[in-house]
Coordinates of N, CA and C in Angstrom, one line a residue:
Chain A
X1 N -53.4 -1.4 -7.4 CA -52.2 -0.6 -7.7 C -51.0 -1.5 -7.5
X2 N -50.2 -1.3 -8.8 CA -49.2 -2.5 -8.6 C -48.4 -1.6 -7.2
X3 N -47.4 -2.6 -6.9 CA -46.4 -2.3 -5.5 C -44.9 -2.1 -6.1
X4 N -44.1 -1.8 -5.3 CA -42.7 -1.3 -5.6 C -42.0 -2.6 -5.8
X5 N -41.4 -2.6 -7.2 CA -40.6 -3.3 -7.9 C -39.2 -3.2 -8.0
X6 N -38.5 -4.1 -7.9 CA -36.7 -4.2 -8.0 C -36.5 -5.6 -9.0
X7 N -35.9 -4.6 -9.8 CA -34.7 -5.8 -10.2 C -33.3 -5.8 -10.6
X8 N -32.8 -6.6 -10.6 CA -33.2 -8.1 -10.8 C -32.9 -8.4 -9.0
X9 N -33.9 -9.5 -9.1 CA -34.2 -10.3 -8.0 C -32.7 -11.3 -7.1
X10 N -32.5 -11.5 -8.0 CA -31.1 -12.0 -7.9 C -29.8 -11.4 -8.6
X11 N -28.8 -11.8 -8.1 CA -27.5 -11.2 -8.9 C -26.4 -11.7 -8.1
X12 N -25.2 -12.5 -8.9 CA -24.0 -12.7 -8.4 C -23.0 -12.2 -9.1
X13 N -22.3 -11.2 -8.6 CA -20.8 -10.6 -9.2 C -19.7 -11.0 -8.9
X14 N -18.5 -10.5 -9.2 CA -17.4 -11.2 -8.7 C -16.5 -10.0 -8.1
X15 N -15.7 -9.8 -6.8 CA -15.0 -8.5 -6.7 C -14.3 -7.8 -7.4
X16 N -14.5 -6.4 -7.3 CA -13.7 -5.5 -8.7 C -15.1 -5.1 -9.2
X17 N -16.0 -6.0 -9.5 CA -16.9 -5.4 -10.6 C -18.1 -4.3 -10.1
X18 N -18.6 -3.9 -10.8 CA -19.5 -3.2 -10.5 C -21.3 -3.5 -10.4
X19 N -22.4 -2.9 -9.9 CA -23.3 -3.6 -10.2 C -24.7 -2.5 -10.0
X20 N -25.5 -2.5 -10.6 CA -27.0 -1.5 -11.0 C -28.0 -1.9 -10.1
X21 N -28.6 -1.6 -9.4 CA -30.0 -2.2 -9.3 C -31.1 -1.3 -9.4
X22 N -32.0 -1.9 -9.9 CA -33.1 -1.0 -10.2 C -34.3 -0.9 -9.1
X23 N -35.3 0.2 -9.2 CA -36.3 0.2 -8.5 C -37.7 1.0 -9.0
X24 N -38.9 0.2 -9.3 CA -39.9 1.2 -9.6 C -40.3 1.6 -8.8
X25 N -41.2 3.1 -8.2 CA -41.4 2.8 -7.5 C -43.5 2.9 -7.5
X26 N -44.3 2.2 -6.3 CA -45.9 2.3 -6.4 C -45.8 4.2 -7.6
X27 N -47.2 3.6 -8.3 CA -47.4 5.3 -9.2 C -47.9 6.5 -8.8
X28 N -47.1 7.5 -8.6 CA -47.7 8.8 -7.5 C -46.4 9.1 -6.9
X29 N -45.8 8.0 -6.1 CA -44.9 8.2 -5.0 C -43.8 8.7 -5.6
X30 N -43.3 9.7 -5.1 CA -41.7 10.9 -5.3 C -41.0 10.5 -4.8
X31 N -41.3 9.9 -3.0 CA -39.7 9.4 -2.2 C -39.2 7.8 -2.6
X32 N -38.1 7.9 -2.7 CA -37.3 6.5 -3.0 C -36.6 6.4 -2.1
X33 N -36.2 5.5 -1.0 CA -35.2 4.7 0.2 C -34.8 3.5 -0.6
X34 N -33.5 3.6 -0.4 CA -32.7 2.1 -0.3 C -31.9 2.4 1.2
X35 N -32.4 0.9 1.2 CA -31.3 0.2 2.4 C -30.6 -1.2 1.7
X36 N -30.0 -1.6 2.7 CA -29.1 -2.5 2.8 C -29.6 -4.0 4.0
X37 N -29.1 -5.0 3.9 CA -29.9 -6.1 5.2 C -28.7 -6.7 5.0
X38 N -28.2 -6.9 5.7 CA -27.2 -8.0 6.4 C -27.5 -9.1 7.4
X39 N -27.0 -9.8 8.0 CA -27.4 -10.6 8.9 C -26.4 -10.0 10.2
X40 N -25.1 -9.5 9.7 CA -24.5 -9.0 10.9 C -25.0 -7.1 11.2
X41 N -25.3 -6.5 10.5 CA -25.7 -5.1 10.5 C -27.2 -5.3 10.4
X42 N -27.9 -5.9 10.1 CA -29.2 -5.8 9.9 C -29.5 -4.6 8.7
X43 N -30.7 -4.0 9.2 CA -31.4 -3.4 8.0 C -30.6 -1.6 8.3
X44 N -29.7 -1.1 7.1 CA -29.2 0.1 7.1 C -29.5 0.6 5.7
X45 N -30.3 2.3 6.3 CA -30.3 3.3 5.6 C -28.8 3.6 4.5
X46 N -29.5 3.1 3.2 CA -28.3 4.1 2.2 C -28.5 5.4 1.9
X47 N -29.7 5.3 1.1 CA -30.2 6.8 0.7 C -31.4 7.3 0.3
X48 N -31.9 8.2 0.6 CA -33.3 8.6 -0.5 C -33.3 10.0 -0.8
X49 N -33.7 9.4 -1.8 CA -34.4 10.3 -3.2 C -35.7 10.6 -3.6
X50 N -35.7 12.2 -4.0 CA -37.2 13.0 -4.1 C -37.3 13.5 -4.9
X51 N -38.2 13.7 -6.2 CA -38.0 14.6 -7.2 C -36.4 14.6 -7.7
X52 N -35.6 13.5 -8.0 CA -34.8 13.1 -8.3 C -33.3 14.3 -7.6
X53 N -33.5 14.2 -6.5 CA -32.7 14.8 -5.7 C -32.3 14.1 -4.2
X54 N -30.8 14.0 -4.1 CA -30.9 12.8 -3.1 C -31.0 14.0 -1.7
X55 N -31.9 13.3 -0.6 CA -32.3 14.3 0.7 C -31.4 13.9 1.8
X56 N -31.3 12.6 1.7 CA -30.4 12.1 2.5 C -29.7 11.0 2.6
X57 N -28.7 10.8 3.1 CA -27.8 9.5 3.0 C -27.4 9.4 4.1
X58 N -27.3 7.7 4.3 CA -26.7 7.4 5.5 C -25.3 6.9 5.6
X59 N -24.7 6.0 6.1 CA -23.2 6.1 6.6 C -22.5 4.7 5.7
X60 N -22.5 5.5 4.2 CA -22.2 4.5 3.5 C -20.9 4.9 2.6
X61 N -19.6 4.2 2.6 CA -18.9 5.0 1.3 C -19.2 5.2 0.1
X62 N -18.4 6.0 -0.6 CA -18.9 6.9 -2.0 C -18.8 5.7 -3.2
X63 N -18.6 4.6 -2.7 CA -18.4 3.3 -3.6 C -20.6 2.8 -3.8
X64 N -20.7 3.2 -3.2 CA -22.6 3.7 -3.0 C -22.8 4.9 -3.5
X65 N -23.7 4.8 -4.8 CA -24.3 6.2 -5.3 C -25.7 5.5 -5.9
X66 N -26.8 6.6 -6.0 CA -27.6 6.2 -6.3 C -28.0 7.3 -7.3
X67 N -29.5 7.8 -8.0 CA -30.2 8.5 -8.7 C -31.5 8.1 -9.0
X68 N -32.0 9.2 -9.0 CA -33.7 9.3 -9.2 C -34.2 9.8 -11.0
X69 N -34.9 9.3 -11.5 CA -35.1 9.7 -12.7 C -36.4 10.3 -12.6
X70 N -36.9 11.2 -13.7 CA -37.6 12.5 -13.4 C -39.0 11.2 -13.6
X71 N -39.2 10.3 -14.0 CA -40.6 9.4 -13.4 C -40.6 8.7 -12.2
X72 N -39.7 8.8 -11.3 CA -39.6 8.8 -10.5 C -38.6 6.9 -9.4
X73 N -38.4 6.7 -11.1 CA -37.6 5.4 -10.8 C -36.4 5.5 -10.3
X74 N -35.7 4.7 -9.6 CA -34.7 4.7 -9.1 C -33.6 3.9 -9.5
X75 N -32.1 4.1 -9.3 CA -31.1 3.2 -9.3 C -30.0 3.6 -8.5
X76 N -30.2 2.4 -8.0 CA -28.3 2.3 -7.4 C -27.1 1.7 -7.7
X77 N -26.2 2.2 -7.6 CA -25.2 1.7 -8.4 C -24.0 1.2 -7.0
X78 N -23.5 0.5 -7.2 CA -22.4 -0.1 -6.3 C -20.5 -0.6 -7.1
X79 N -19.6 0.5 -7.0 CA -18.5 0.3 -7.7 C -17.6 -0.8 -6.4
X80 N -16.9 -1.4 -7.6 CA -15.3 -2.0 -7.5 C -16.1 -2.5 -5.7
X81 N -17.0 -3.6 -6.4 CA -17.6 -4.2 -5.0 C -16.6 -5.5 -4.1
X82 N -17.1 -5.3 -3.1 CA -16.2 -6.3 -2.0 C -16.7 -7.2 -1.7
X83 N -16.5 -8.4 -1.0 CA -17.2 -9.4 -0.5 C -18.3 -9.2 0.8
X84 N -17.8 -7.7 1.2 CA -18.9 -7.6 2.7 C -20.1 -6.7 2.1
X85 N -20.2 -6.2 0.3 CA -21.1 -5.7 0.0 C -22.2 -6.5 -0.4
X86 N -22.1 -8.3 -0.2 CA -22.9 -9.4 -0.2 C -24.0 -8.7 0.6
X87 N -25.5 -8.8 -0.1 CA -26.4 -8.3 1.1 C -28.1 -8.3 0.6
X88 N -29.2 -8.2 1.3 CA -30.4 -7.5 0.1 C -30.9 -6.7 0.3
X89 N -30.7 -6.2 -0.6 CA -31.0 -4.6 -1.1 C -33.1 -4.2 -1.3
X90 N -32.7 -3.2 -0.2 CA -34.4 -3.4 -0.3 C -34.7 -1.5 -0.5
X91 N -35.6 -1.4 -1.4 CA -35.8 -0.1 -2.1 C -37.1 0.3 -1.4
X92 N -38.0 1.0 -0.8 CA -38.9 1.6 -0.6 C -39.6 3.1 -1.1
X93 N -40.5 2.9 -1.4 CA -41.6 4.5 -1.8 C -42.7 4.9 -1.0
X94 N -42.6 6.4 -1.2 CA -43.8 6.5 -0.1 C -43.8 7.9 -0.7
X95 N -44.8 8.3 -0.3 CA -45.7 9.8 -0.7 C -44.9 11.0 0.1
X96 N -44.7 12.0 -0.5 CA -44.3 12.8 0.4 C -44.5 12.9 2.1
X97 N -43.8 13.1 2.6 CA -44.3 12.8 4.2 C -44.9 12.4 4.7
X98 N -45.0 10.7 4.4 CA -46.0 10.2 4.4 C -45.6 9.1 5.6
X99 N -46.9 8.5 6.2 CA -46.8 7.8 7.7 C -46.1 6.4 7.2
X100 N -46.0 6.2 5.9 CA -45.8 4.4 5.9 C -44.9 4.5 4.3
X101 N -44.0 3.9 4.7 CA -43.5 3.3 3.5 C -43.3 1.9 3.1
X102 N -43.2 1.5 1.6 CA -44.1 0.2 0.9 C -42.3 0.1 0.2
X103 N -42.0 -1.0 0.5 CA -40.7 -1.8 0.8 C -41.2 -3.0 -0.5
X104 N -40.3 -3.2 -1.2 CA -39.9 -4.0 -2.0 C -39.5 -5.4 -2.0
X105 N -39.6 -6.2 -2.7 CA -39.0 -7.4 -2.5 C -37.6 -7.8 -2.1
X106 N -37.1 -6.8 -2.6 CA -35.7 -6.9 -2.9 C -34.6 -7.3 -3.6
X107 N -33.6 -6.9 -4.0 CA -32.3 -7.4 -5.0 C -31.0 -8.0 -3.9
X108 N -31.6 -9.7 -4.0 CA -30.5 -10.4 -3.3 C -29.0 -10.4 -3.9
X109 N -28.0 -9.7 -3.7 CA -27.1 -9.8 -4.1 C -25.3 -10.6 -3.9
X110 N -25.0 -11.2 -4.2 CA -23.8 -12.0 -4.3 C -22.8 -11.7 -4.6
X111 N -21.7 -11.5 -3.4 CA -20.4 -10.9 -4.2 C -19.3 -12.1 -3.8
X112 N -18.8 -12.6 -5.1 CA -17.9 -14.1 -5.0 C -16.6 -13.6 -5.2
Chain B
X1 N -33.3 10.0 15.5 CA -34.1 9.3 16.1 C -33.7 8.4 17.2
X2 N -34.8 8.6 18.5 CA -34.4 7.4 19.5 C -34.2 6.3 19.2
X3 N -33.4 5.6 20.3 CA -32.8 4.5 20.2 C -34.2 3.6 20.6
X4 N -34.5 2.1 20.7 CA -35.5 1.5 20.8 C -35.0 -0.1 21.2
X5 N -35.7 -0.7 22.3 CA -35.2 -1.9 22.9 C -36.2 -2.5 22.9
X6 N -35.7 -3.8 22.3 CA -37.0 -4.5 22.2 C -36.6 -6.2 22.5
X7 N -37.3 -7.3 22.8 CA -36.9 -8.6 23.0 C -36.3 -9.4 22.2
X8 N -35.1 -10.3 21.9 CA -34.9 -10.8 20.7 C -36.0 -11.8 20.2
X9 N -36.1 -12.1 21.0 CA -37.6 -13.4 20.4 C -39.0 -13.6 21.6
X10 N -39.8 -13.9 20.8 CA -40.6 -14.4 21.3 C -41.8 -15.4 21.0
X11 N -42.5 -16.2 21.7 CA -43.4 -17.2 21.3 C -44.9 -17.2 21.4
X12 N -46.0 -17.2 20.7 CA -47.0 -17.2 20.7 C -47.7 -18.3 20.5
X13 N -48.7 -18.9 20.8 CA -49.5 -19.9 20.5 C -50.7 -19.1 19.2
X14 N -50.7 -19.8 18.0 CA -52.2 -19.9 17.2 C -53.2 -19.6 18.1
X15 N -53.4 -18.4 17.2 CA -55.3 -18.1 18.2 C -55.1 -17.1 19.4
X16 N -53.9 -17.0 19.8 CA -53.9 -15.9 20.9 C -53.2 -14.8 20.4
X17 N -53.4 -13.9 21.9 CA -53.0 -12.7 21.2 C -51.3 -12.5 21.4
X18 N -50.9 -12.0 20.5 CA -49.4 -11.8 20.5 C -49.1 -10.1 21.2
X19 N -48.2 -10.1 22.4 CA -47.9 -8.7 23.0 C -46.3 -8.6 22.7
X20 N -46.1 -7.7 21.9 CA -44.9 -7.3 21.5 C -44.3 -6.1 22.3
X21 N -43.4 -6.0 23.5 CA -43.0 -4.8 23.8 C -41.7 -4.3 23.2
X22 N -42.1 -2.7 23.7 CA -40.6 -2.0 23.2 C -40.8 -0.8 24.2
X23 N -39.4 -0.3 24.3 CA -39.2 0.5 24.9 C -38.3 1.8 24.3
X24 N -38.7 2.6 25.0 CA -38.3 4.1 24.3 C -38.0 5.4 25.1
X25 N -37.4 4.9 26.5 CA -37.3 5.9 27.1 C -36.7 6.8 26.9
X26 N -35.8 7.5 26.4 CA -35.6 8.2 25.0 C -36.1 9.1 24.3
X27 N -37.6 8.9 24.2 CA -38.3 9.3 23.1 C -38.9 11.2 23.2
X28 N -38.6 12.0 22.3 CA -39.0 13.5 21.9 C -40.6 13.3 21.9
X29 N -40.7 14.3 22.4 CA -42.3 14.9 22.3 C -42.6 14.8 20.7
X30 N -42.0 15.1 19.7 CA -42.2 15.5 18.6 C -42.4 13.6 17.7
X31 N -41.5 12.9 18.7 CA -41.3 11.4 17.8 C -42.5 10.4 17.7
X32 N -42.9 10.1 16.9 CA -43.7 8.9 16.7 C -43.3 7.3 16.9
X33 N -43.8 6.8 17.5 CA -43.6 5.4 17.5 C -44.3 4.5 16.1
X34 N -43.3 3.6 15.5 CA -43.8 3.1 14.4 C -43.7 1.7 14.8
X35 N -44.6 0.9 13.9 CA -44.2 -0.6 13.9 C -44.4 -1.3 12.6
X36 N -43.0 -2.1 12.0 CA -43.0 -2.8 11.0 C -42.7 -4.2 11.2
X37 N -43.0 -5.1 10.3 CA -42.5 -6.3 10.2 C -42.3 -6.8 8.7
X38 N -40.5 -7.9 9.3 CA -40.4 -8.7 7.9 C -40.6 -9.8 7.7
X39 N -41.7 -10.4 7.1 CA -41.8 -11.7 6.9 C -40.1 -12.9 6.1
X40 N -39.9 -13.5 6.5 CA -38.7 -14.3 6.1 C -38.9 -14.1 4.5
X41 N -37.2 -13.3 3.8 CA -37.5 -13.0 2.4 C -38.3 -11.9 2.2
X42 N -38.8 -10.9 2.5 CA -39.7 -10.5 2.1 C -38.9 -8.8 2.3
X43 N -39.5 -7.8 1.8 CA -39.2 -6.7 2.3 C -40.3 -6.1 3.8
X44 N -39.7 -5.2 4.2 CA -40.6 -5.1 5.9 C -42.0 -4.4 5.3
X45 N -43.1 -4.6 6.3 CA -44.2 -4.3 5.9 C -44.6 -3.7 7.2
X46 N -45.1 -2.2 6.8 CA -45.6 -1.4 7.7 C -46.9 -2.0 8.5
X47 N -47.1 -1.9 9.8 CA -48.4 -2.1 10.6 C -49.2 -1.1 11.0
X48 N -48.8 0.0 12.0 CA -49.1 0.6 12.4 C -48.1 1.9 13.5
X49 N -48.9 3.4 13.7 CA -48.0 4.1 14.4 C -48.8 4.7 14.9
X50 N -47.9 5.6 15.6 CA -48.8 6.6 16.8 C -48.6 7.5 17.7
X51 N -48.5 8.6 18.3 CA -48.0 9.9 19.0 C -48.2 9.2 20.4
X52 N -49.2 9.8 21.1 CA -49.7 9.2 22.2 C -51.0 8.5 22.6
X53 N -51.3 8.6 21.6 CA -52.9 7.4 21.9 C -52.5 6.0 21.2
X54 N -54.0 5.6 22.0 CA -53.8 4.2 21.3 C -54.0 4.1 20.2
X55 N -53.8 2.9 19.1 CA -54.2 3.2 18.2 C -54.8 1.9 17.5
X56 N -55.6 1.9 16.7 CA -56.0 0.0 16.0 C -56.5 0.4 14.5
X57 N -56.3 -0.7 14.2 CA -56.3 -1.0 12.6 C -56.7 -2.5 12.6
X58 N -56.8 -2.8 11.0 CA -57.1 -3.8 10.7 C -56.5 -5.5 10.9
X59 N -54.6 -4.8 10.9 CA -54.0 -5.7 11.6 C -53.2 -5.5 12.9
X60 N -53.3 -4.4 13.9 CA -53.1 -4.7 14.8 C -53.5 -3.3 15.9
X61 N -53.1 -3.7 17.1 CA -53.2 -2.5 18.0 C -52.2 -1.6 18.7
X62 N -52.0 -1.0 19.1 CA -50.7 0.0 19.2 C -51.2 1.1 20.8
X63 N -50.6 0.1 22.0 CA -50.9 0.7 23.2 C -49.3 1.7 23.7
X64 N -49.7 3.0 24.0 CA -48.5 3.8 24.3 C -48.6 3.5 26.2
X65 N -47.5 3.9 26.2 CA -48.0 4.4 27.8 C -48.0 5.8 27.7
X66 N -48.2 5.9 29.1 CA -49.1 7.6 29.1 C -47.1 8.6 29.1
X67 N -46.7 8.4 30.2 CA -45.1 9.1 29.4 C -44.2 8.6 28.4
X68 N -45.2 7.8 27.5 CA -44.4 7.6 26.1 C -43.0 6.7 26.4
X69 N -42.5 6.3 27.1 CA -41.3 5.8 27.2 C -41.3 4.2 26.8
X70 N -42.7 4.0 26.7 CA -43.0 2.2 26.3 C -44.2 2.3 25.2
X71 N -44.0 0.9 24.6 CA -45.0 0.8 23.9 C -45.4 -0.8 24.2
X72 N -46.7 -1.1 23.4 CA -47.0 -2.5 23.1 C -47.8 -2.4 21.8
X73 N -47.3 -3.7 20.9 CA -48.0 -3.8 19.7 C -48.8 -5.2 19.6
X74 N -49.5 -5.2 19.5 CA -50.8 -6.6 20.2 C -51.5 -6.8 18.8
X75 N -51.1 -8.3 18.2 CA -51.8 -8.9 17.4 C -53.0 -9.5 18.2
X76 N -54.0 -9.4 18.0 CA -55.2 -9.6 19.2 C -55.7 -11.3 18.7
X77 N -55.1 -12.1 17.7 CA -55.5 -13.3 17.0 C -54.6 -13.7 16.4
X78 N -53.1 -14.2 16.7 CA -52.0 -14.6 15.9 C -52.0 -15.8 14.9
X79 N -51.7 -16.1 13.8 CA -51.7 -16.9 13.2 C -50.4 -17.2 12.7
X80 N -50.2 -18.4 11.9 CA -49.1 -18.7 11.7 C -48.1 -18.0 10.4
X81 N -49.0 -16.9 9.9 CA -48.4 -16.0 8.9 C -48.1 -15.0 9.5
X82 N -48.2 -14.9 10.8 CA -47.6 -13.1 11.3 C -46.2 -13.7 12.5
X83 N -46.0 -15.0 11.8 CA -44.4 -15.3 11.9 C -43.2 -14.3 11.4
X84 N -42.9 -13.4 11.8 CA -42.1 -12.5 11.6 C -41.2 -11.7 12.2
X85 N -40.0 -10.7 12.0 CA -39.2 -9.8 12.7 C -40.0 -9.1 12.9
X86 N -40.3 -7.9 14.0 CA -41.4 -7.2 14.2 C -40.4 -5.8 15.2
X87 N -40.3 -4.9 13.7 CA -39.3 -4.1 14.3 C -40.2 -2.6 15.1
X88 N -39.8 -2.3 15.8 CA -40.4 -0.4 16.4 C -39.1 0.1 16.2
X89 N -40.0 1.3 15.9 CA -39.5 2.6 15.5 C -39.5 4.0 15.9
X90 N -38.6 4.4 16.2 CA -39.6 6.2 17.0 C -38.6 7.3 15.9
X91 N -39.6 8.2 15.4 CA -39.1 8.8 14.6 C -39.9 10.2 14.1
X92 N -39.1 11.2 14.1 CA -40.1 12.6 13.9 C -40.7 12.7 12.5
X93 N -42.0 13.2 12.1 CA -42.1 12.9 10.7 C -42.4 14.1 9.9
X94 N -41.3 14.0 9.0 CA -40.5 15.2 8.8 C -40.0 15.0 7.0
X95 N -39.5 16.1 6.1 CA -39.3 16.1 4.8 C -38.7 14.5 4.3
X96 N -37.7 14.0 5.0 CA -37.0 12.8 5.3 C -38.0 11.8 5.7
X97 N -37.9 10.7 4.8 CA -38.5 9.2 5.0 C -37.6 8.1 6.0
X98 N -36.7 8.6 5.9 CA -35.5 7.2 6.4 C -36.0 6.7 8.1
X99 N -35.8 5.5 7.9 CA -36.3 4.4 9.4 C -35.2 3.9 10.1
X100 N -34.7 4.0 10.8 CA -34.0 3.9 11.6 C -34.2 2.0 12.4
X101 N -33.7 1.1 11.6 CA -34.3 -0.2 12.3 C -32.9 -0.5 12.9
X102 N -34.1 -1.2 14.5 CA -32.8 -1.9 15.1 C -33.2 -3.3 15.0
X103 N -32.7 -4.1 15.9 CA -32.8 -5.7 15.6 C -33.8 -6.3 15.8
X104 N -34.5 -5.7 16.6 CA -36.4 -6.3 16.3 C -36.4 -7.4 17.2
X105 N -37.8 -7.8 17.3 CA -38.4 -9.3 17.8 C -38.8 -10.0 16.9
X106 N -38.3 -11.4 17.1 CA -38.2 -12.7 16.1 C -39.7 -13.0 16.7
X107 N -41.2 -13.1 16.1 CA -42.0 -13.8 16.6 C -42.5 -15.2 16.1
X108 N -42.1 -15.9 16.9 CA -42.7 -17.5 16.5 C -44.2 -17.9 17.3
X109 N -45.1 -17.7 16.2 CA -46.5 -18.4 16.4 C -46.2 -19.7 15.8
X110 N -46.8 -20.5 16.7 CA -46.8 -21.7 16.6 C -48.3 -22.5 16.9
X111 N -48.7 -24.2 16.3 CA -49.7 -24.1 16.1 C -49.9 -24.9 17.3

């Protein structure tokens, strides 16, 4: 069974702009998590999404939005980005209430 | 979810066993203790969890104490690939997936 996919893998933007990242997620799984990884914050909860419905979000401004598509893929979208939204972006799926979730490679991203 | 304290780093020797603590005094009757790790670059990769028993799997073991307020997560044969952040987690498991990571243990097996 393939594993949960993001791309693109890389990405550098410049501030002001805006930016997508994508997420498949393993086939079956409904929950979609993104977080965030920094080196000064470490790993923080953005949001997830179920049956293309966001359940919950963490403590992120509205310049962070995401969506779930009715196959169950994900995107996040990041507006009018800053230099401290430099970070990688790590997407996870898991089964409904399920004991373990399967974390992605991640979308390293660059804001110049 | 409780809060969770754990060492910034630690060192293992190849071939032994790696004991990873955390602590959780803190912790709900209802909460689970989880444990993940990120290999450098990589996204975090689940190991193992557990209420109040002990618990083992294929890669590791998962000792509670009896009032839950500590744990230990014991690679019983470390090698130089389970070089990793090695985060715990306590958390109720419930409609909501979100993980709650704090800053984990750096583990350096070395050979």
């Amino acid at each position: 069974k393939a594993g949960v996919t993001q791309t693109p893998r890389y990405l550098i933007k410049t501030r002001g702009q805006q930016v997508t990242l994508s997420c498949s997620p393993i086939s079956g799984h409904r929950s979609v998590s993104w977080y965030q990884q920094t080196p000064g914050q470490g790993l923080q909860f953005l949001f997830e999404y179920f049956s293309e419905t966001q359940r919950n979000k963490g403590n992120f401004p509205g310049r962070f939005s995401g969506r779930q598509f009715s196959n169950s893929r994900s995107e996040m979208n990041v507006s009018t980005l800053e230099l401290g939204d430099s970070a990688l972006y790590l997407c996870a799926s898991s089964l409904e209430t399920s004991n373990e979730q399967f974390f992605g490679p991640g979308t390293r991203l660059t804001v110049l | 979810d409780a809060k969770t304290t754990q060492p910034p780093s630690m060192d293992c020797a190849e071939g032994r066993a790696a004991n990873l603590p955390c602590n959780h005094s803190t912790i709900s009757g209802n909460e689970y203790v989880y444990w993940y790790r990120q290999i450098h670059s990589q996204g975090p990769q689940y190991i193992i969890h557990g209420l109040k028993n002990n618990e083992t799997n294929e890669m590791a073991s998962l000792i509670i104490t009896e009032d839950r307020k500590s744990s230990t997560l014991i690679l019983p044969h470390a090698t130089l690939r389970d070089t990793a952040v090695y985060y715990c987690i306590v958390r109720v498991i419930s409609g909501y997936s979100t993980l709650t990571f704090g800053k984990g243990t750096m583990l350096l097996v070395s050979p």
